[in-house]
């Protein structure tokens, strides 16, 4: 898997399949947090602070991103 940061987030490329995914800034933040070993609750706290949203909304958003990353086979967390 190769990743490149962009102005709006991150682009991931699976070299074996040729498939790529584009993550917005929040998705990229979630992925980086997972790769750095942070748990979803910590990531959600960061998202809530960063975007000045309520914690429950941030938790739902982070869960959605993680589910999408799992479905795409990009993470196994």
PDB file of N, CA, C and O in Angstrom, residues 4-77:
ATOM      1  N   UNK A   4      -0.150   8.915  -0.360  1.00  0.00           N
ATOM      2  CA  UNK A   4       0.360  10.254  -0.649  1.00  0.00           C
ATOM      3  C   UNK A   4      -0.600  11.270  -0.063  1.00  0.00           C
ATOM      4  O   UNK A   4      -1.811  11.193  -0.308  1.00  0.00           O
ATOM      5  N   UNK A   5      -0.064  12.191   0.714  1.00  0.00           N
ATOM      6  CA  UNK A   5      -0.896  13.256   1.243  1.00  0.00           C
ATOM      7  C   UNK A   5      -1.179  14.274   0.140  1.00  0.00           C
ATOM      8  O   UNK A   5      -0.328  14.542  -0.710  1.00  0.00           O
ATOM      9  N   UNK A   6      -2.390  14.804   0.174  1.00  0.00           N
ATOM     10  CA  UNK A   6      -2.794  15.841  -0.774  1.00  0.00           C
ATOM     11  C   UNK A   6      -3.257  17.056   0.023  1.00  0.00           C
ATOM     12  O   UNK A   6      -3.293  17.022   1.255  1.00  0.00           O
ATOM     13  N   UNK A   7      -3.634  18.105  -0.656  1.00  0.00           N
ATOM     14  CA  UNK A   7      -4.151  19.285   0.035  1.00  0.00           C
ATOM     15  C   UNK A   7      -5.436  18.979   0.786  1.00  0.00           C
ATOM     16  O   UNK A   7      -5.746  19.628   1.777  1.00  0.00           O
ATOM     17  N   UNK A   8      -6.190  17.995   0.301  1.00  0.00           N
ATOM     18  CA  UNK A   8      -7.499  17.688   0.864  1.00  0.00           C
ATOM     19  C   UNK A   8      -7.558  16.395   1.649  1.00  0.00           C
ATOM     20  O   UNK A   8      -8.629  15.974   2.069  1.00  0.00           O
ATOM     21  N   UNK A   9      -6.444  15.692   1.845  1.00  0.00           N
ATOM     22  CA  UNK A   9      -6.476  14.419   2.552  1.00  0.00           C
ATOM     23  C   UNK A   9      -5.339  13.520   2.144  1.00  0.00           C
ATOM     24  O   UNK A   9      -4.194  13.925   2.098  1.00  0.00           O
ATOM     25  N   UNK A  10      -5.672  12.292   1.775  1.00  0.00           N
ATOM     26  CA  UNK A  10      -4.684  11.281   1.404  1.00  0.00           C
ATOM     27  C   UNK A  10      -5.233  10.395   0.295  1.00  0.00           C
ATOM     28  O   UNK A  10      -6.422  10.107   0.266  1.00  0.00           O
ATOM     29  N   UNK A  11      -4.351   9.977  -0.596  1.00  0.00           N
ATOM     30  CA  UNK A  11      -4.704   9.003  -1.623  1.00  0.00           C
ATOM     31  C   UNK A  11      -3.905   7.735  -1.336  1.00  0.00           C
ATOM     32  O   UNK A  11      -2.709   7.798  -1.073  1.00  0.00           O
ATOM     33  N   UNK A  12      -4.594   6.593  -1.347  1.00  0.00           N
ATOM     34  CA  UNK A  12      -3.963   5.296  -1.108  1.00  0.00           C
ATOM     35  C   UNK A  12      -4.008   4.479  -2.384  1.00  0.00           C
ATOM     36  O   UNK A  12      -5.020   4.479  -3.081  1.00  0.00           O
ATOM     37  N   UNK A  13      -2.922   3.769  -2.678  1.00  0.00           N
ATOM     38  CA  UNK A  13      -2.864   2.902  -3.855  1.00  0.00           C
ATOM     39  C   UNK A  13      -2.443   1.514  -3.426  1.00  0.00           C
ATOM     40  O   UNK A  13      -1.428   1.343  -2.750  1.00  0.00           O
ATOM     41  N   UNK A  14      -3.248   0.516  -3.806  1.00  0.00           N
ATOM     42  CA  UNK A  14      -2.883  -0.877  -3.602  1.00  0.00           C
ATOM     43  C   UNK A  14      -2.136  -1.317  -4.850  1.00  0.00           C
ATOM     44  O   UNK A  14      -2.725  -1.465  -5.919  1.00  0.00           O
ATOM     45  N   UNK A  15      -0.820  -1.501  -4.719  1.00  0.00           N
ATOM     46  CA  UNK A  15       0.022  -1.846  -5.864  1.00  0.00           C
ATOM     47  C   UNK A  15      -0.307  -3.184  -6.487  1.00  0.00           C
ATOM     48  O   UNK A  15      -0.085  -3.393  -7.677  1.00  0.00           O
ATOM     49  N   UNK A  16      -0.862  -4.101  -5.697  1.00  0.00           N
ATOM     50  CA  UNK A  16      -1.190  -5.426  -6.240  1.00  0.00           C
ATOM     51  C   UNK A  16      -2.436  -5.404  -7.107  1.00  0.00           C
ATOM     52  O   UNK A  16      -2.495  -6.067  -8.122  1.00  0.00           O
ATOM     53  N   UNK A  17      -3.426  -4.625  -6.684  1.00  0.00           N
ATOM     54  CA  UNK A  17      -4.692  -4.625  -7.419  1.00  0.00           C
ATOM     55  C   UNK A  17      -4.845  -3.426  -8.346  1.00  0.00           C
ATOM     56  O   UNK A  17      -5.693  -3.438  -9.231  1.00  0.00           O
ATOM     57  N   UNK A  18      -4.051  -2.381  -8.108  1.00  0.00           N
ATOM     58  CA  UNK A  18      -4.189  -1.163  -8.899  1.00  0.00           C
ATOM     59  C   UNK A  18      -5.344  -0.280  -8.437  1.00  0.00           C
ATOM     60  O   UNK A  18      -5.591   0.768  -9.019  1.00  0.00           O
ATOM     61  N   UNK A  19      -6.043  -0.681  -7.388  1.00  0.00           N
ATOM     62  CA  UNK A  19      -7.158   0.124  -6.868  1.00  0.00           C
ATOM     63  C   UNK A  19      -6.620   1.242  -6.000  1.00  0.00           C
ATOM     64  O   UNK A  19      -5.615   1.091  -5.328  1.00  0.00           O
ATOM     65  N   UNK A  20      -7.317   2.371  -6.038  1.00  0.00           N
ATOM     66  CA  UNK A  20      -6.930   3.464  -5.171  1.00  0.00           C
ATOM     67  C   UNK A  20      -8.143   4.028  -4.455  1.00  0.00           C
ATOM     68  O   UNK A  20      -9.278   3.831  -4.876  1.00  0.00           O
ATOM     69  N   UNK A  21      -7.867   4.695  -3.349  1.00  0.00           N
ATOM     70  CA  UNK A  21      -8.912   5.313  -2.526  1.00  0.00           C
ATOM     71  C   UNK A  21      -8.466   6.715  -2.186  1.00  0.00           C
ATOM     72  O   UNK A  21      -7.269   6.961  -1.961  1.00  0.00           O
ATOM     73  N   UNK A  22      -9.412   7.611  -2.143  1.00  0.00           N
ATOM     74  CA  UNK A  22      -9.122   8.971  -1.736  1.00  0.00           C
ATOM     75  C   UNK A  22      -9.836   9.241  -0.408  1.00  0.00           C
ATOM     76  O   UNK A  22     -11.044   9.013  -0.292  1.00  0.00           O
ATOM     77  N   UNK A  23      -9.086   9.677   0.574  1.00  0.00           N
ATOM     78  CA  UNK A  23      -9.639   9.999   1.883  1.00  0.00           C
ATOM     79  C   UNK A  23      -9.612  11.508   2.073  1.00  0.00           C
ATOM     80  O   UNK A  23      -8.602  12.145   1.761  1.00  0.00           O
ATOM     81  N   UNK A  24     -10.703  12.058   2.603  1.00  0.00           N
ATOM     82  CA  UNK A  24     -10.681  13.482   2.915  1.00  0.00           C
ATOM     83  C   UNK A  24      -9.796  13.679   4.147  1.00  0.00           C
ATOM     84  O   UNK A  24      -9.230  12.724   4.687  1.00  0.00           O
ATOM     85  N   UNK A  25      -9.679  14.921   4.601  1.00  0.00           N
ATOM     86  CA  UNK A  25      -8.776  15.219   5.719  1.00  0.00           C
ATOM     87  C   UNK A  25      -9.146  14.434   6.978  1.00  0.00           C
ATOM     88  O   UNK A  25      -8.263  13.943   7.680  1.00  0.00           O
ATOM     89  N   UNK A  26     -10.432  14.304   7.255  1.00  0.00           N
ATOM     90  CA  UNK A  26     -10.848  13.558   8.444  1.00  0.00           C
ATOM     91  C   UNK A  26     -10.525  12.079   8.293  1.00  0.00           C
ATOM     92  O   UNK A  26     -10.016  11.441   9.217  1.00  0.00           O
ATOM     93  N   UNK A  27     -10.805  11.510   7.130  1.00  0.00           N
ATOM     94  CA  UNK A  27     -10.470  10.108   6.885  1.00  0.00           C
ATOM     95  C   UNK A  27      -8.982   9.851   7.018  1.00  0.00           C
ATOM     96  O   UNK A  27      -8.555   8.851   7.591  1.00  0.00           O
ATOM     97  N   UNK A  28      -8.179  10.786   6.502  1.00  0.00           N
ATOM     98  CA  UNK A  28      -6.721  10.654   6.616  1.00  0.00           C
ATOM     99  C   UNK A  28      -6.280  10.719   8.071  1.00  0.00           C
ATOM    100  O   UNK A  28      -5.408   9.954   8.501  1.00  0.00           O
ATOM    101  N   UNK A  29      -6.896  11.598   8.847  1.00  0.00           N
ATOM    102  CA  UNK A  29      -6.585  11.720  10.277  1.00  0.00           C
ATOM    103  C   UNK A  29      -6.911  10.418  11.006  1.00  0.00           C
ATOM    104  O   UNK A  29      -6.117   9.946  11.833  1.00  0.00           O
ATOM    105  N   UNK A  30      -8.056   9.824  10.678  1.00  0.00           N
ATOM    106  CA  UNK A  30      -8.457   8.560  11.298  1.00  0.00           C
ATOM    107  C   UNK A  30      -7.458   7.463  10.932  1.00  0.00           C
ATOM    108  O   UNK A  30      -6.986   6.719  11.807  1.00  0.00           O
ATOM    109  N   UNK A  31      -7.116   7.351   9.665  1.00  0.00           N
ATOM    110  CA  UNK A  31      -6.175   6.321   9.231  1.00  0.00           C
ATOM    111  C   UNK A  31      -4.826   6.497   9.908  1.00  0.00           C
ATOM    112  O   UNK A  31      -4.250   5.531  10.424  1.00  0.00           O
ATOM    113  N   UNK A  32      -4.298   7.726   9.938  1.00  0.00           N
ATOM    114  CA  UNK A  32      -3.012   7.964  10.594  1.00  0.00           C
ATOM    115  C   UNK A  32      -3.069   7.586  12.076  1.00  0.00           C
ATOM    116  O   UNK A  32      -2.120   7.016  12.610  1.00  0.00           O
ATOM    117  N   UNK A  33      -4.185   7.928  12.704  1.00  0.00           N
ATOM    118  CA  UNK A  33      -4.343   7.575  14.121  1.00  0.00           C
ATOM    119  C   UNK A  33      -4.291   6.072  14.337  1.00  0.00           C
ATOM    120  O   UNK A  33      -3.623   5.590  15.258  1.00  0.00           O
ATOM    121  N   UNK A  34      -4.992   5.329  13.488  1.00  0.00           N
ATOM    122  CA  UNK A  34      -4.970   3.865  13.598  1.00  0.00           C
ATOM    123  C   UNK A  34      -3.568   3.323  13.375  1.00  0.00           C
ATOM    124  O   UNK A  34      -3.095   2.452  14.119  1.00  0.00           O
ATOM    125  N   UNK A  35      -2.893   3.822  12.348  1.00  0.00           N
ATOM    126  CA  UNK A  35      -1.547   3.349  12.030  1.00  0.00           C
ATOM    127  C   UNK A  35      -0.553   3.694  13.138  1.00  0.00           C
ATOM    128  O   UNK A  35       0.427   2.975  13.331  1.00  0.00           O
ATOM    129  N   UNK A  36      -0.817   4.779  13.867  1.00  0.00           N
ATOM    130  CA  UNK A  36       0.048   5.172  14.974  1.00  0.00           C
ATOM    131  C   UNK A  36      -0.307   4.454  16.273  1.00  0.00           C
ATOM    132  O   UNK A  36       0.284   4.722  17.318  1.00  0.00           O
ATOM    133  N   UNK A  37      -1.315   3.562  16.217  1.00  0.00           N
ATOM    134  CA  UNK A  37      -1.662   2.759  17.381  1.00  0.00           C
ATOM    135  C   UNK A  37      -2.688   3.363  18.317  1.00  0.00           C
ATOM    136  O   UNK A  37      -2.896   2.853  19.417  1.00  0.00           O
ATOM    137  N   UNK A  38      -3.339   4.456  17.902  1.00  0.00           N
ATOM    138  CA  UNK A  38      -4.358   5.073  18.759  1.00  0.00           C
ATOM    139  C   UNK A  38      -5.670   4.308  18.649  1.00  0.00           C
ATOM    140  O   UNK A  38      -5.992   3.761  17.596  1.00  0.00           O
ATOM    141  N   UNK A  39      -6.431   4.288  19.742  1.00  0.00           N
ATOM    142  CA  UNK A  39      -7.719   3.614  19.676  1.00  0.00           C
ATOM    143  C   UNK A  39      -8.784   4.592  19.157  1.00  0.00           C
ATOM    144  O   UNK A  39      -8.581   5.809  19.166  1.00  0.00           O
ATOM    145  N   UNK A  40      -9.891   4.055  18.659  1.00  0.00           N
ATOM    146  CA  UNK A  40     -10.935   4.903  18.061  1.00  0.00           C
ATOM    147  C   UNK A  40     -11.455   6.000  18.984  1.00  0.00           C
ATOM    148  O   UNK A  40     -11.765   7.102  18.518  1.00  0.00           O
ATOM    149  N   UNK A  41     -11.512   5.742  20.296  1.00  0.00           N
ATOM    150  CA  UNK A  41     -11.979   6.777  21.228  1.00  0.00           C
ATOM    151  C   UNK A  41     -11.028   7.974  21.252  1.00  0.00           C
ATOM    152  O   UNK A  41     -11.467   9.128  21.273  1.00  0.00           O
ATOM    153  N   UNK A  42      -9.731   7.704  21.254  1.00  0.00           N
ATOM    154  CA  UNK A  42      -8.751   8.794  21.233  1.00  0.00           C
ATOM    155  C   UNK A  42      -8.825   9.568  19.919  1.00  0.00           C
ATOM    156  O   UNK A  42      -8.712  10.791  19.906  1.00  0.00           O
ATOM    157  N   UNK A  43      -8.999   8.839  18.826  1.00  0.00           N
ATOM    158  CA  UNK A  43      -9.100   9.488  17.524  1.00  0.00           C
ATOM    159  C   UNK A  43     -10.343  10.375  17.481  1.00  0.00           C
ATOM    160  O   UNK A  43     -10.292  11.518  17.014  1.00  0.00           O
ATOM    161  N   UNK A  44     -11.454   9.868  17.997  1.00  0.00           N
ATOM    162  CA  UNK A  44     -12.699  10.644  18.022  1.00  0.00           C
ATOM    163  C   UNK A  44     -12.539  11.906  18.860  1.00  0.00           C
ATOM    164  O   UNK A  44     -13.046  12.973  18.495  1.00  0.00           O
ATOM    165  N   UNK A  45     -11.833  11.815  19.983  1.00  0.00           N
ATOM    166  CA  UNK A  45     -11.595  12.997  20.812  1.00  0.00           C
ATOM    167  C   UNK A  45     -10.831  14.053  20.029  1.00  0.00           C
ATOM    168  O   UNK A  45     -11.149  15.247  20.088  1.00  0.00           O
ATOM    169  N   UNK A  46      -9.842  13.610  19.261  1.00  0.00           N
ATOM    170  CA  UNK A  46      -9.081  14.543  18.429  1.00  0.00           C
ATOM    171  C   UNK A  46      -9.924  15.168  17.334  1.00  0.00           C
ATOM    172  O   UNK A  46      -9.811  16.365  17.063  1.00  0.00           O
ATOM    173  N   UNK A  47     -10.778  14.356  16.722  1.00  0.00           N
ATOM    174  CA  UNK A  47     -11.667  14.876  15.672  1.00  0.00           C
ATOM    175  C   UNK A  47     -12.637  15.897  16.266  1.00  0.00           C
ATOM    176  O   UNK A  47     -12.870  16.959  15.675  1.00  0.00           O
ATOM    177  N   UNK A  48     -13.181  15.613  17.429  1.00  0.00           N
ATOM    178  CA  UNK A  48     -14.130  16.531  18.074  1.00  0.00           C
ATOM    179  C   UNK A  48     -13.464  17.874  18.368  1.00  0.00           C
ATOM    180  O   UNK A  48     -14.043  18.935  18.096  1.00  0.00           O
ATOM    181  N   UNK A  49     -12.261  17.816  18.883  1.00  0.00           N
ATOM    182  CA  UNK A  49     -11.536  19.051  19.195  1.00  0.00           C
ATOM    183  C   UNK A  49     -11.161  19.804  17.928  1.00  0.00           C
ATOM    184  O   UNK A  49     -11.376  21.014  17.819  1.00  0.00           O
ATOM    185  N   UNK A  50     -10.625  19.072  16.971  1.00  0.00           N
ATOM    186  CA  UNK A  50     -10.147  19.687  15.724  1.00  0.00           C
ATOM    187  C   UNK A  50     -11.264  20.377  14.949  1.00  0.00           C
ATOM    188  O   UNK A  50     -11.069  21.441  14.375  1.00  0.00           O
ATOM    189  N   UNK A  51     -12.439  19.750  14.922  1.00  0.00           N
ATOM    190  CA  UNK A  51     -13.546  20.283  14.121  1.00  0.00           C
ATOM    191  C   UNK A  51     -14.619  20.977  14.955  1.00  0.00           C
ATOM    192  O   UNK A  51     -15.655  21.373  14.419  1.00  0.00           O
ATOM    193  N   UNK A  52     -14.354  21.052  16.261  1.00  0.00           N
ATOM    194  CA  UNK A  52     -15.288  21.721  17.176  1.00  0.00           C
ATOM    195  C   UNK A  52     -16.711  21.166  17.042  1.00  0.00           C
ATOM    196  O   UNK A  52     -17.674  21.910  16.857  1.00  0.00           O
ATOM    197  N   UNK A  53     -16.767  19.837  17.089  1.00  0.00           N
ATOM    198  CA  UNK A  53     -18.066  19.161  17.045  1.00  0.00           C
ATOM    199  C   UNK A  53     -18.247  18.360  18.322  1.00  0.00           C
ATOM    200  O   UNK A  53     -17.291  18.127  19.053  1.00  0.00           O
ATOM    201  N   UNK A  54     -19.466  17.946  18.561  1.00  0.00           N
ATOM    202  CA  UNK A  54     -19.698  17.209  19.793  1.00  0.00           C
ATOM    203  C   UNK A  54     -19.124  15.800  19.693  1.00  0.00           C
ATOM    204  O   UNK A  54     -18.997  15.236  18.621  1.00  0.00           O
ATOM    205  N   UNK A  55     -18.713  15.302  20.834  1.00  0.00           N
ATOM    206  CA  UNK A  55     -17.978  14.036  20.907  1.00  0.00           C
ATOM    207  C   UNK A  55     -18.771  12.876  20.296  1.00  0.00           C
ATOM    208  O   UNK A  55     -18.205  12.030  19.602  1.00  0.00           O
ATOM    209  N   UNK A  56     -20.094  12.822  20.528  1.00  0.00           N
ATOM    210  CA  UNK A  56     -20.872  11.697  19.998  1.00  0.00           C
ATOM    211  C   UNK A  56     -20.890  11.715  18.469  1.00  0.00           C
ATOM    212  O   UNK A  56     -20.834  10.661  17.835  1.00  0.00           O
ATOM    213  N   UNK A  57     -20.954  12.893  17.882  1.00  0.00           N
ATOM    214  CA  UNK A  57     -20.897  12.974  16.417  1.00  0.00           C
ATOM    215  C   UNK A  57     -19.536  12.517  15.912  1.00  0.00           C
ATOM    216  O   UNK A  57     -19.433  11.772  14.927  1.00  0.00           O
ATOM    217  N   UNK A  58     -18.473  12.945  16.590  1.00  0.00           N
ATOM    218  CA  UNK A  58     -17.119  12.537  16.190  1.00  0.00           C
ATOM    219  C   UNK A  58     -16.963  11.022  16.295  1.00  0.00           C
ATOM    220  O   UNK A  58     -16.366  10.395  15.406  1.00  0.00           O
ATOM    221  N   UNK A  59     -17.514  10.426  17.348  1.00  0.00           N
ATOM    222  CA  UNK A  59     -17.436   8.966  17.491  1.00  0.00           C
ATOM    223  C   UNK A  59     -18.153   8.262  16.353  1.00  0.00           C
ATOM    224  O   UNK A  59     -17.645   7.263  15.818  1.00  0.00           O
ATOM    225  N   UNK A  60     -19.331   8.760  15.978  1.00  0.00           N
ATOM    226  CA  UNK A  60     -20.061   8.153  14.843  1.00  0.00           C
ATOM    227  C   UNK A  60     -19.260   8.295  13.553  1.00  0.00           C
ATOM    228  O   UNK A  60     -19.163   7.355  12.761  1.00  0.00           O
ATOM    229  N   UNK A  61     -18.695   9.485  13.329  1.00  0.00           N
ATOM    230  CA  UNK A  61     -17.923   9.718  12.105  1.00  0.00           C
ATOM    231  C   UNK A  61     -16.695   8.818  12.041  1.00  0.00           C
ATOM    232  O   UNK A  61     -16.401   8.228  10.993  1.00  0.00           O
ATOM    233  N   UNK A  62     -15.988   8.701  13.148  1.00  0.00           N
ATOM    234  CA  UNK A  62     -14.791   7.850  13.191  1.00  0.00           C
ATOM    235  C   UNK A  62     -15.173   6.389  12.965  1.00  0.00           C
ATOM    236  O   UNK A  62     -14.515   5.678  12.198  1.00  0.00           O
ATOM    237  N   UNK A  63     -16.243   5.937  13.592  1.00  0.00           N
ATOM    238  CA  UNK A  63     -16.709   4.563  13.392  1.00  0.00           C
ATOM    239  C   UNK A  63     -17.053   4.310  11.933  1.00  0.00           C
ATOM    240  O   UNK A  63     -16.698   3.266  11.372  1.00  0.00           O
ATOM    241  N   UNK A  64     -17.701   5.269  11.298  1.00  0.00           N
ATOM    242  CA  UNK A  64     -18.055   5.127   9.882  1.00  0.00           C
ATOM    243  C   UNK A  64     -16.811   5.012   9.015  1.00  0.00           C
ATOM    244  O   UNK A  64     -16.730   4.143   8.131  1.00  0.00           O
ATOM    245  N   UNK A  65     -15.826   5.855   9.265  1.00  0.00           N
ATOM    246  CA  UNK A  65     -14.583   5.808   8.479  1.00  0.00           C
ATOM    247  C   UNK A  65     -13.885   4.469   8.684  1.00  0.00           C
ATOM    248  O   UNK A  65     -13.448   3.829   7.714  1.00  0.00           O
ATOM    249  N   UNK A  66     -13.796   4.018   9.928  1.00  0.00           N
ATOM    250  CA  UNK A  66     -13.120   2.740  10.206  1.00  0.00           C
ATOM    251  C   UNK A  66     -13.855   1.590   9.521  1.00  0.00           C
ATOM    252  O   UNK A  66     -13.225   0.715   8.923  1.00  0.00           O
ATOM    253  N   UNK A  67     -15.179   1.596   9.568  1.00  0.00           N
ATOM    254  CA  UNK A  67     -15.956   0.550   8.887  1.00  0.00           C
ATOM    255  C   UNK A  67     -15.685   0.558   7.390  1.00  0.00           C
ATOM    256  O   UNK A  67     -15.540  -0.502   6.765  1.00  0.00           O
ATOM    257  N   UNK A  68     -15.606   1.741   6.797  1.00  0.00           N
ATOM    258  CA  UNK A  68     -15.327   1.838   5.365  1.00  0.00           C
ATOM    259  C   UNK A  68     -13.915   1.365   5.022  1.00  0.00           C
ATOM    260  O   UNK A  68     -13.700   0.693   4.013  1.00  0.00           O
ATOM    261  N   UNK A  69     -12.956   1.695   5.885  1.00  0.00           N
ATOM    262  CA  UNK A  69     -11.585   1.230   5.669  1.00  0.00           C
ATOM    263  C   UNK A  69     -11.497  -0.288   5.781  1.00  0.00           C
ATOM    264  O   UNK A  69     -10.797  -0.936   5.005  1.00  0.00           O
ATOM    265  N   UNK A  70     -12.233  -0.864   6.734  1.00  0.00           N
ATOM    266  CA  UNK A  70     -12.270  -2.324   6.879  1.00  0.00           C
ATOM    267  C   UNK A  70     -12.885  -2.977   5.643  1.00  0.00           C
ATOM    268  O   UNK A  70     -12.367  -3.958   5.123  1.00  0.00           O
ATOM    269  N   UNK A  71     -14.023  -2.444   5.212  1.00  0.00           N
ATOM    270  CA  UNK A  71     -14.712  -3.001   4.048  1.00  0.00           C
ATOM    271  C   UNK A  71     -13.822  -2.988   2.820  1.00  0.00           C
ATOM    272  O   UNK A  71     -13.835  -3.929   2.021  1.00  0.00           O
ATOM    273  N   UNK A  72     -13.032  -1.927   2.683  1.00  0.00           N
ATOM    274  CA  UNK A  72     -12.116  -1.821   1.543  1.00  0.00           C
ATOM    275  C   UNK A  72     -10.868  -2.689   1.723  1.00  0.00           C
ATOM    276  O   UNK A  72     -10.054  -2.798   0.805  1.00  0.00           O
ATOM    277  N   UNK A  73     -10.720  -3.295   2.901  1.00  0.00           N
ATOM    278  CA  UNK A  73      -9.548  -4.136   3.150  1.00  0.00           C
ATOM    279  C   UNK A  73      -8.288  -3.343   3.447  1.00  0.00           C
ATOM    280  O   UNK A  73      -7.182  -3.849   3.323  1.00  0.00           O
ATOM    281  N   UNK A  74      -8.452  -2.078   3.849  1.00  0.00           N
ATOM    282  CA  UNK A  74      -7.293  -1.225   4.100  1.00  0.00           C
ATOM    283  C   UNK A  74      -6.791  -1.304   5.529  1.00  0.00           C
ATOM    284  O   UNK A  74      -5.630  -0.996   5.789  1.00  0.00           O
ATOM    285  N   UNK A  75      -7.647  -1.692   6.458  1.00  0.00           N
ATOM    286  CA  UNK A  75      -7.244  -1.891   7.843  1.00  0.00           C
ATOM    287  C   UNK A  75      -7.952  -3.129   8.374  1.00  0.00           C
ATOM    288  O   UNK A  75      -9.000  -3.535   7.864  1.00  0.00           O
ATOM    289  N   UNK A  76      -7.378  -3.703   9.410  1.00  0.00           N
ATOM    290  CA  UNK A  76      -8.015  -4.851  10.051  1.00  0.00           C
ATOM    291  C   UNK A  76      -8.368  -4.533  11.497  1.00  0.00           C
ATOM    292  O   UNK A  76      -8.776  -5.398  12.244  1.00  0.00           O
ATOM    293  N   UNK A  77      -8.222  -3.262  11.861  1.00  0.00           N
ATOM    294  CA  UNK A  77      -8.490  -2.816  13.244  1.00  0.00           C
ATOM    295  C   UNK A  77      -9.942  -3.034  13.614  1.00  0.00           C
ATOM    296  O   UNK A  77     -10.822  -3.002  12.832  1.00  0.00           O
TER     297      UNK A  77
END
